GROMACS .gro file of N, CA and C in nm:
model
  414
    1MET      N    1   4.550  19.190  -5.350
    1MET     CA    2   4.577  19.092  -5.414
    1MET      C    3   4.455  18.998  -5.405
    2LEU      N    4   4.392  18.980  -5.299
    2LEU     CA    5   4.276  18.891  -5.298
    2LEU      C    6   4.171  18.956  -5.416
    3PHE      N    7   4.154  19.058  -5.387
    3PHE     CA    8   4.022  19.135  -5.496
    3PHE      C    9   4.090  19.100  -5.658
    4THR      N   10   4.233  19.095  -5.678
    4THR     CA   11   4.250  19.097  -5.825
    4THR      C   12   4.277  18.917  -5.875
    5TYR      N   13   4.284  18.808  -5.763
    5TYR     CA   14   4.258  18.683  -5.777
    5TYR      C   15   4.106  18.648  -5.799
    6LEU      N   16   4.034  18.738  -5.713
    6LEU     CA   17   3.858  18.726  -5.734
    6LEU      C   18   3.822  18.751  -5.853
    7LYS      N   19   3.873  18.865  -5.919
    7LYS     CA   20   3.838  18.921  -6.059
    7LYS      C   21   3.850  18.848  -6.168
    8ARG      N   22   4.005  18.769  -6.168
    8ARG     CA   23   4.051  18.682  -6.232
    8ARG      C   24   3.969  18.550  -6.285
    9GLU      N   25   3.956  18.486  -6.163
    9GLU     CA   26   3.841  18.369  -6.127
    9GLU      C   27   3.712  18.398  -6.178
   10LEU      N   28   3.646  18.489  -6.142
   10LEU     CA   29   3.541  18.519  -6.162
   10LEU      C   30   3.482  18.531  -6.299
   11GLY      N   31   3.566  18.627  -6.356
   11GLY     CA   32   3.555  18.678  -6.525
   11GLY      C   33   3.620  18.559  -6.603
   12LYS      N   34   3.652  18.426  -6.574
   12LYS     CA   35   3.673  18.316  -6.633
   12LYS      C   36   3.593  18.230  -6.662
   13ARG      N   37   3.490  18.272  -6.522
   13ARG     CA   38   3.375  18.161  -6.536
   13ARG      C   39   3.249  18.253  -6.529
   14ARG      N   40   3.221  18.329  -6.626
   14ARG     CA   41   3.078  18.424  -6.599
   14ARG      C   42   2.951  18.355  -6.577
   15ARG      N   43   2.940  18.286  -6.648
   15ARG     CA   44   2.820  18.192  -6.659
   15ARG      C   45   2.780  18.125  -6.516
   16GLN      N   46   2.876  18.082  -6.460
   16GLN     CA   47   2.877  17.999  -6.330
   16GLN      C   48   2.867  18.097  -6.214
   17THR      N   49   2.934  18.245  -6.267
   17THR     CA   50   2.939  18.343  -6.137
   17THR      C   51   2.756  18.398  -6.138
   18ALA      N   52   2.731  18.411  -6.259
   18ALA     CA   53   2.580  18.444  -6.283
   18ALA      C   54   2.471  18.377  -6.215
   19VAL      N   55   2.501  18.239  -6.241
   19VAL     CA   56   2.403  18.138  -6.157
   19VAL      C   57   2.416  18.161  -6.007
   20VAL      N   58   2.523  18.123  -5.957
   20VAL     CA   59   2.567  18.122  -5.832
   20VAL      C   60   2.520  18.276  -5.766
   21ALA      N   61   2.520  18.360  -5.821
   21ALA     CA   62   2.483  18.517  -5.780
   21ALA      C   63   2.341  18.538  -5.754
   22THR      N   64   2.287  18.473  -5.902
   22THR     CA   65   2.142  18.460  -5.908
   22THR      C   66   2.078  18.402  -5.773
   23GLY      N   67   2.135  18.264  -5.753
   23GLY     CA   68   2.089  18.166  -5.635
   23GLY      C   69   2.066  18.244  -5.537
   24LEU      N   70   2.197  18.307  -5.475
   24LEU     CA   71   2.187  18.343  -5.385
   24LEU      C   72   2.120  18.491  -5.365
   25ALA      N   73   2.091  18.570  -5.461
   25ALA     CA   74   1.989  18.674  -5.443
   25ALA      C   75   1.844  18.614  -5.417
   26ILE      N   76   1.800  18.486  -5.497
   26ILE     CA   77   1.670  18.459  -5.497
   26ILE      C   78   1.677  18.394  -5.295
   27ALA      N   79   1.783  18.336  -5.281
   27ALA     CA   80   1.761  18.288  -5.124
   27ALA      C   81   1.784  18.373  -5.043
   28ILE      N   82   1.830  18.484  -5.026
   28ILE     CA   83   1.849  18.605  -4.973
   28ILE      C   84   1.660  18.662  -4.968
   29GLY      N   85   1.649  18.664  -5.079
   29GLY     CA   86   1.481  18.731  -5.070
   29GLY      C   87   1.373  18.639  -5.027
   30LEU      N   88   1.443  18.523  -5.075
   30LEU     CA   89   1.287  18.427  -4.949
   30LEU      C   90   1.308  18.449  -4.820
   31VAL      N   91   1.425  18.435  -4.752
   31VAL     CA   92   1.464  18.436  -4.629
   31VAL      C   93   1.380  18.566  -4.580
   32VAL      N   94   1.406  18.660  -4.629
   32VAL     CA   95   1.337  18.821  -4.571
   32VAL      C   96   1.188  18.809  -4.626
   33THR      N   97   1.148  18.742  -4.766
   33THR     CA   98   1.005  18.746  -4.745
   33THR      C   99   0.929  18.672  -4.601
   34VAL      N  100   0.986  18.551  -4.585
   34VAL     CA  101   0.925  18.449  -4.489
   34VAL      C  102   0.943  18.537  -4.349
   35ASP      N  103   1.051  18.581  -4.355
   35ASP     CA  104   1.060  18.657  -4.200
   35ASP      C  105   0.970  18.753  -4.188
   36ALA      N  106   0.952  18.833  -4.293
   36ALA     CA  107   0.838  18.965  -4.302
   36ALA      C  108   0.697  18.892  -4.263
   37ALA      N  109   0.655  18.806  -4.342
   37ALA     CA  110   0.518  18.726  -4.313
   37ALA      C  111   0.507  18.669  -4.226
   38SER      N  112   0.608  18.587  -4.165
   38SER     CA  113   0.577  18.558  -4.035
   38SER      C  114   0.569  18.675  -3.889
   39ALA      N  115   0.660  18.768  -3.913
   39ALA     CA  116   0.652  18.889  -3.801
   39ALA      C  117   0.479  18.945  -3.843
   40GLY      N  118   0.467  18.952  -3.970
   40GLY     CA  119   0.293  19.031  -4.011
   40GLY      C  120   0.184  18.909  -3.921
   41VAL      N  121   0.211  18.755  -3.937
   41VAL     CA  122   0.110  18.678  -3.887
   41VAL      C  123   0.112  18.688  -3.714
   42SER      N  124   0.255  18.683  -3.660
   42SER     CA  125   0.241  18.695  -3.532
   42SER      C  126   0.170  18.833  -3.447
   43LYS      N  127   0.203  18.933  -3.531
   43LYS     CA  128   0.170  19.042  -3.509
   43LYS      C  129  -0.006  19.068  -3.496
   44ALA      N  130  -0.037  19.024  -3.625
   44ALA     CA  131  -0.191  18.991  -3.650
   44ALA      C  132  -0.249  18.900  -3.521
   45GLN      N  133  -0.206  18.784  -3.532
   45GLN     CA  134  -0.243  18.669  -3.434
   45GLN      C  135  -0.249  18.772  -3.291
   46ASP      N  136  -0.138  18.832  -3.205
   46ASP     CA  137  -0.160  18.906  -3.097
   46ASP      C  138  -0.269  19.004  -3.077
   47THR      N  139  -0.291  19.095  -3.218
   47THR     CA  140  -0.400  19.178  -3.181
   47THR      C  141  -0.533  19.091  -3.160
   48VAL      N  142  -0.527  18.993  -3.265
   48VAL     CA  143  -0.670  18.943  -3.221
   48VAL      C  144  -0.700  18.862  -3.149
   49LEU      N  145  -0.607  18.806  -3.087
   49LEU     CA  146  -0.635  18.731  -2.956
   49LEU      C  147  -0.622  18.782  -2.827
   50GLN      N  148  -0.580  18.907  -2.849
   50GLN     CA  149  -0.568  18.995  -2.706
   50GLN      C  150  -0.667  18.980  -2.610
   51SER      N  151  -0.798  18.994  -2.659
   51SER     CA  152  -0.921  18.963  -2.578
   51SER      C  153  -0.949  18.866  -2.546
   52LEU      N  154  -0.874  18.750  -2.568
   52LEU     CA  155  -0.896  18.610  -2.512
   52LEU      C  156  -0.815  18.615  -2.415
   53TYR      N  157  -0.670  18.685  -2.388
   53TYR     CA  158  -0.609  18.654  -2.284
   53TYR      C  159  -0.630  18.673  -2.147
   54GLY      N  160  -0.603  18.560  -2.075
   54GLY     CA  161  -0.662  18.584  -1.918
   54GLY      C  162  -0.770  18.507  -1.889
   55ILE      N  163  -0.838  18.460  -2.032
   55ILE     CA  164  -0.977  18.358  -2.029
   55ILE      C  165  -0.957  18.222  -2.010
   56GLY      N  166  -1.009  18.188  -1.933
   56GLY     CA  167  -0.996  17.990  -1.937
   56GLY      C  168  -0.897  17.958  -1.853
   57THR      N  169  -0.880  17.855  -1.860
   57THR     CA  170  -0.812  17.768  -1.731
   57THR      C  171  -0.645  17.790  -1.748
   58ASP      N  172  -0.605  17.804  -1.644
   58ASP     CA  173  -0.467  17.795  -1.644
   58ASP      C  174  -0.416  17.647  -1.605
   59ILE      N  175  -0.486  17.604  -1.487
   59ILE     CA  176  -0.453  17.460  -1.423
   59ILE      C  177  -0.588  17.403  -1.376
   60SER      N  178  -0.559  17.286  -1.441
   60SER     CA  179  -0.691  17.212  -1.387
   60SER      C  180  -0.644  17.075  -1.306
   61ILE      N  181  -0.687  17.109  -1.194
   61ILE     CA  182  -0.661  16.982  -1.088
   61ILE      C  183  -0.762  16.846  -1.100
   62SER      N  184  -0.747  16.751  -1.073
   62SER     CA  185  -0.825  16.605  -1.096
   62SER      C  186  -0.750  16.531  -1.037
   63LYS      N  187  -0.864  16.404  -0.958
   63LYS     CA  188  -0.815  16.296  -0.864
   63LYS      C  189  -0.840  16.173  -0.923
   64GLN      N  190  -0.761  16.126  -0.942
   64GLN     CA  191  -0.754  15.968  -0.991
   64GLN      C  192  -0.858  15.877  -0.904
   65GLY      N  193  -0.949  15.799  -0.983
   65GLY     CA  194  -1.015  15.721  -0.913
   65GLY      C  195  -0.914  15.595  -0.860
   66VAL      N  196  -0.960  15.528  -0.758
   66VAL     CA  197  -0.891  15.440  -0.689
   66VAL      C  198  -0.945  15.293  -0.732
   67PRO      N  199  -0.878  15.230  -0.818
   67PRO     CA  200  -0.921  15.063  -0.840
   67PRO      C  201  -0.992  14.980  -0.720
   68GLY      N  202  -1.098  14.920  -0.728
   68GLY     CA  203  -1.146  14.871  -0.645
   68GLY      C  204  -1.302  14.938  -0.549
   69ASP      N  205  -1.284  15.055  -0.599
   69ASP     CA  206  -1.374  15.123  -0.513
   69ASP      C  207  -1.522  15.104  -0.582
   70GLY      N  208  -1.558  15.003  -0.651
   70GLY     CA  209  -1.683  14.952  -0.670
   70GLY      C  210  -1.735  15.028  -0.804
   71GLY      N  211  -1.614  15.080  -0.876
   71GLY     CA  212  -1.659  15.175  -0.999
   71GLY      C  213  -1.717  15.311  -0.973
   72PRO      N  214  -1.721  15.367  -1.096
   72PRO     CA  215  -1.785  15.521  -1.067
   72PRO      C  216  -1.943  15.515  -1.005
   73GLN      N  217  -1.943  15.611  -0.942
   73GLN     CA  218  -2.075  15.670  -0.885
   73GLN      C  219  -2.170  15.689  -1.001
   74ARG      N  220  -2.301  15.663  -0.966
   74ARG     CA  221  -2.390  15.690  -1.099
   74ARG      C  222  -2.528  15.700  -0.992
   75PHE      N  223  -2.608  15.743  -1.097
   75PHE     CA  224  -2.763  15.750  -1.056
   75PHE      C  225  -2.857  15.734  -1.189
   76GLU      N  226  -2.963  15.742  -1.176
   76GLU     CA  227  -3.062  15.696  -1.241
   76GLU      C  228  -3.159  15.799  -1.284
   77VAL      N  229  -3.208  15.841  -1.411
   77VAL     CA  230  -3.316  15.915  -1.423
   77VAL      C  231  -3.432  15.831  -1.509
   78GLY      N  232  -3.558  15.842  -1.468
   78GLY     CA  233  -3.652  15.774  -1.568
   78GLY      C  234  -3.666  15.638  -1.560
   79GLY      N  235  -3.617  15.586  -1.422
   79GLY     CA  236  -3.603  15.443  -1.371
   79GLY      C  237  -3.712  15.353  -1.393
   80THR      N  238  -3.813  15.351  -1.484
   80THR     CA  239  -3.948  15.266  -1.518
   80THR      C  240  -3.885  15.122  -1.556
   81GLN      N  241  -3.936  15.045  -1.528
   81GLN     CA  242  -3.943  14.861  -1.539
   81GLN      C  243  -3.983  14.880  -1.695
   82GLY      N  244  -4.076  14.971  -1.760
   82GLY     CA  245  -4.099  14.950  -1.894
   82GLY      C  246  -4.254  14.916  -1.883
   83GLN      N  247  -4.342  14.948  -1.983
   83GLN     CA  248  -4.493  14.952  -2.017
   83GLN      C  249  -4.493  14.826  -2.091
   84THR      N  250  -4.600  14.728  -2.062
   84THR     CA  251  -4.593  14.632  -2.142
   84THR      C  252  -4.702  14.629  -2.236
   85SER      N  253  -4.735  14.631  -2.341
   85SER     CA  254  -4.838  14.607  -2.431
   85SER      C  255  -4.817  14.533  -2.552
   86ARG      N  256  -4.920  14.444  -2.606
   86ARG     CA  257  -4.945  14.369  -2.704
   86ARG      C  258  -4.815  14.294  -2.705
   87GLY      N  259  -4.738  14.226  -2.591
   87GLY     CA  260  -4.634  14.141  -2.585
   87GLY      C  261  -4.474  14.206  -2.620
   88THR      N  262  -4.474  14.341  -2.602
   88THR     CA  263  -4.373  14.385  -2.619
   88THR      C  264  -4.363  14.530  -2.519
   89ARG      N  265  -4.231  14.545  -2.443
   89ARG     CA  266  -4.190  14.620  -2.309
   89ARG      C  267  -4.112  14.731  -2.364
   90LYS      N  268  -4.192  14.849  -2.362
   90LYS     CA  269  -4.114  14.978  -2.391
   90LYS      C  270  -4.046  15.025  -2.271
   91PHE      N  271  -3.906  15.067  -2.278
   91PHE     CA  272  -3.863  15.127  -2.183
   91PHE      C  273  -3.791  15.262  -2.219
   92ASN      N  274  -3.743  15.339  -2.108
   92ASN     CA  275  -3.695  15.422  -2.108
   92ASN      C  276  -3.577  15.495  -1.999
   93ARG      N  277  -3.461  15.531  -1.972
   93ARG     CA  278  -3.397  15.498  -1.892
   93ARG      C  279  -3.254  15.591  -1.941
   94THR      N  280  -3.244  15.682  -1.851
   94THR     CA  281  -3.121  15.754  -1.879
   94THR      C  282  -3.027  15.740  -1.727
   95ARG      N  283  -2.894  15.717  -1.756
   95ARG     CA  284  -2.784  15.710  -1.627
   95ARG      C  285  -2.690  15.802  -1.651
   96PHE      N  286  -2.668  15.878  -1.515
   96PHE     CA  287  -2.539  15.933  -1.530
   96PHE      C  288  -2.412  15.874  -1.441
   97GLU      N  289  -2.308  15.884  -1.463
   97GLU     CA  290  -2.177  15.822  -1.390
   97GLU      C  291  -2.068  15.932  -1.424
   98ILE      N  292  -2.002  15.937  -1.297
   98ILE     CA  293  -1.891  16.011  -1.320
   98ILE      C  294  -1.781  15.942  -1.415
   99ALA      N  295  -1.713  16.012  -1.477
   99ALA     CA  296  -1.626  15.977  -1.566
   99ALA      C  297  -1.513  15.873  -1.540
  100ARG      N  298  -1.501  15.781  -1.581
  100ARG     CA  299  -1.383  15.660  -1.541
  100ARG      C  300  -1.256  15.735  -1.506
  101ASP      N  301  -1.193  15.636  -1.414
  101ASP     CA  302  -1.071  15.697  -1.373
  101ASP      C  303  -1.061  15.848  -1.314
  102SER      N  304  -1.144  15.891  -1.269
  102SER     CA  305  -1.202  16.002  -1.200
  102SER      C  306  -1.260  15.984  -1.082
  103ALA      N  307  -1.246  16.101  -0.969
  103ALA     CA  308  -1.320  16.064  -0.860
  103ALA      C  309  -1.349  16.221  -0.797
  104VAL      N  310  -1.459  16.224  -0.745
  104VAL     CA  311  -1.492  16.381  -0.693
  104VAL      C  312  -1.392  16.421  -0.602
  105ILE      N  313  -1.383  16.547  -0.571
  105ILE     CA  314  -1.291  16.613  -0.521
  105ILE      C  315  -1.379  16.673  -0.404
  106ASN      N  316  -1.323  16.676  -0.256
  106ASN     CA  317  -1.460  16.701  -0.188
  106ASN      C  318  -1.399  16.849  -0.142
  107ALA      N  319  -1.496  16.901  -0.065
  107ALA     CA  320  -1.489  17.065  -0.015
  107ALA      C  321  -1.344  17.103   0.057
  108ASP      N  322  -1.299  16.998   0.150
  108ASP     CA  323  -1.152  17.028   0.237
  108ASP      C  324  -1.070  17.054   0.100
  109GLU      N  325  -1.054  16.972   0.013
  109GLU     CA  326  -0.951  16.984  -0.122
  109GLU      C  327  -0.966  17.118  -0.194
  110VAL      N  328  -1.097  17.158  -0.218
  110VAL     CA  329  -1.116  17.236  -0.271
  110VAL      C  330  -1.046  17.388  -0.196
  111LYS      N  331  -1.086  17.381  -0.076
  111LYS     CA  332  -1.060  17.518   0.035
  111LYS      C  333  -0.923  17.499   0.006
  112THR      N  334  -0.850  17.361   0.026
  112THR     CA  335  -0.675  17.390   0.021
  112THR      C  336  -0.642  17.462  -0.110
  113VAL      N  337  -0.704  17.423  -0.223
  113VAL     CA  338  -0.667  17.491  -0.388
  113VAL      C  339  -0.663  17.621  -0.352
  114ALA      N  340  -0.794  17.680  -0.303
  114ALA     CA  341  -0.824  17.811  -0.294
  114ALA      C  342  -0.738  17.876  -0.228
  115LYS      N  343  -0.680  17.813  -0.098
  115LYS     CA  344  -0.591  17.900  -0.027
  115LYS      C  345  -0.430  17.918  -0.070
  116THR      N  346  -0.404  17.833  -0.196
  116THR     CA  347  -0.271  17.819  -0.258
  116THR      C  348  -0.214  17.958  -0.299
  117SER      N  349  -0.090  18.006  -0.280
  117SER     CA  350  -0.083  18.150  -0.321
  117SER      C  351  -0.055  18.165  -0.470
  118GLY      N  352  -0.127  18.287  -0.537
  118GLY     CA  353  -0.151  18.278  -0.659
  118GLY      C  354  -0.258  18.222  -0.751
  119VAL      N  355  -0.333  18.174  -0.699
  119VAL     CA  356  -0.518  18.122  -0.698
  119VAL      C  357  -0.578  18.258  -0.699
  120ALA      N  358  -0.622  18.325  -0.831
  120ALA     CA  359  -0.725  18.413  -0.822
  120ALA      C  360  -0.856  18.402  -0.814
  121GLY      N  361  -0.899  18.264  -0.875
  121GLY     CA  362  -1.018  18.250  -0.857
  121GLY      C  363  -1.023  18.072  -0.887
  122TYR      N  364  -1.128  18.015  -0.853
  122TYR     CA  365  -1.157  17.890  -0.881
  122TYR      C  366  -1.291  17.825  -0.900
  123THR      N  367  -1.316  17.727  -0.948
  123THR     CA  368  -1.468  17.659  -0.990
  123THR      C  369  -1.437  17.525  -0.992
  124THR      N  370  -1.560  17.469  -0.941
  124THR     CA  371  -1.546  17.325  -0.927
  124THR      C  372  -1.626  17.265  -1.078
  125SER      N  373  -1.613  17.156  -1.110
  125SER     CA  374  -1.667  17.067  -1.261
  125SER      C  375  -1.692  16.946  -1.216
  126LEU      N  376  -1.778  16.876  -1.279
  126LEU     CA  377  -1.800  16.733  -1.271
  126LEU      C  378  -1.810  16.686  -1.389
  127LYS      N  379  -1.726  16.565  -1.436
  127LYS     CA  380  -1.710  16.531  -1.553
  127LYS      C  381  -1.829  16.422  -1.537
  128LEU      N  382  -1.939  16.436  -1.611
  128LEU     CA  383  -2.013  16.329  -1.616
  128LEU      C  384  -2.050  16.219  -1.775
  129ASN      N  385  -2.072  16.097  -1.766
  129ASN     CA  386  -2.098  16.041  -1.895
  129ASN      C  387  -2.258  16.030  -1.877
  130SER      N  388  -2.322  16.027  -1.984
  130SER     CA  389  -2.472  16.017  -1.993
  130SER      C  390  -2.483  15.900  -2.087
  131VAL      N  391  -2.580  15.810  -2.014
  131VAL     CA  392  -2.603  15.682  -2.121
  131VAL      C  393  -2.750  15.661  -2.117
  132THR      N  394  -2.821  15.669  -2.223
  132THR     CA  395  -2.977  15.657  -2.212
  132THR      C  396  -3.030  15.540  -2.316
  133PHE      N  397  -3.087  15.453  -2.251
  133PHE     CA  398  -3.144  15.330  -2.317
  133PHE      C  399  -3.275  15.373  -2.319
  134ASN      N  400  -3.332  15.343  -2.452
  134ASN     CA  401  -3.446  15.388  -2.504
  134ASN      C  402  -3.513  15.297  -2.614
  135GLY      N  403  -3.619  15.228  -2.613
  135GLY     CA  404  -3.664  15.166  -2.708
  135GLY      C  405  -3.773  15.050  -2.633
  136GLN      N  406  -3.786  14.931  -2.718
  136GLN     CA  407  -3.894  14.842  -2.667
  136GLN      C  408  -3.804  14.704  -2.717
  137LEU      N  409  -3.847  14.624  -2.589
  137LEU     CA  410  -3.809  14.466  -2.610
  137LEU      C  411  -3.915  14.384  -2.632
  138PRO      N  412  -3.918  14.271  -2.747
  138PRO     CA  413  -3.988  14.168  -2.767
  138PRO      C  414  -4.045  14.091  -2.607
   0.00000   0.00000   0.00000
């Protein structure tokens, strides 16, 4: 009985039935195409990036600077007062300082991290800002 009803109703509206059937076929085709393209890109990405797995940093540990510690630690290179000639003063100075809002992690803290289970290896690093002053003043 259901199929008889469907046959009669769809037969009366042939143009509407054809448009709906075409739309459904296009939609299904697009879903299958996008799914296949997504699977292909994922497989290609896995193949290309396979050599990079296991390289890099899994976890970074940093220490927050404490306000009121007198600012970041810094040191200077080429700290000359400048050379004076013909009324001008030439100067050249480079200053390195630990990046703001960070502090140095001491050796005991590094050893604690190294002893943590699951740590395969570690390395220390230091974030520095370099500021170079170079020129001449009248």
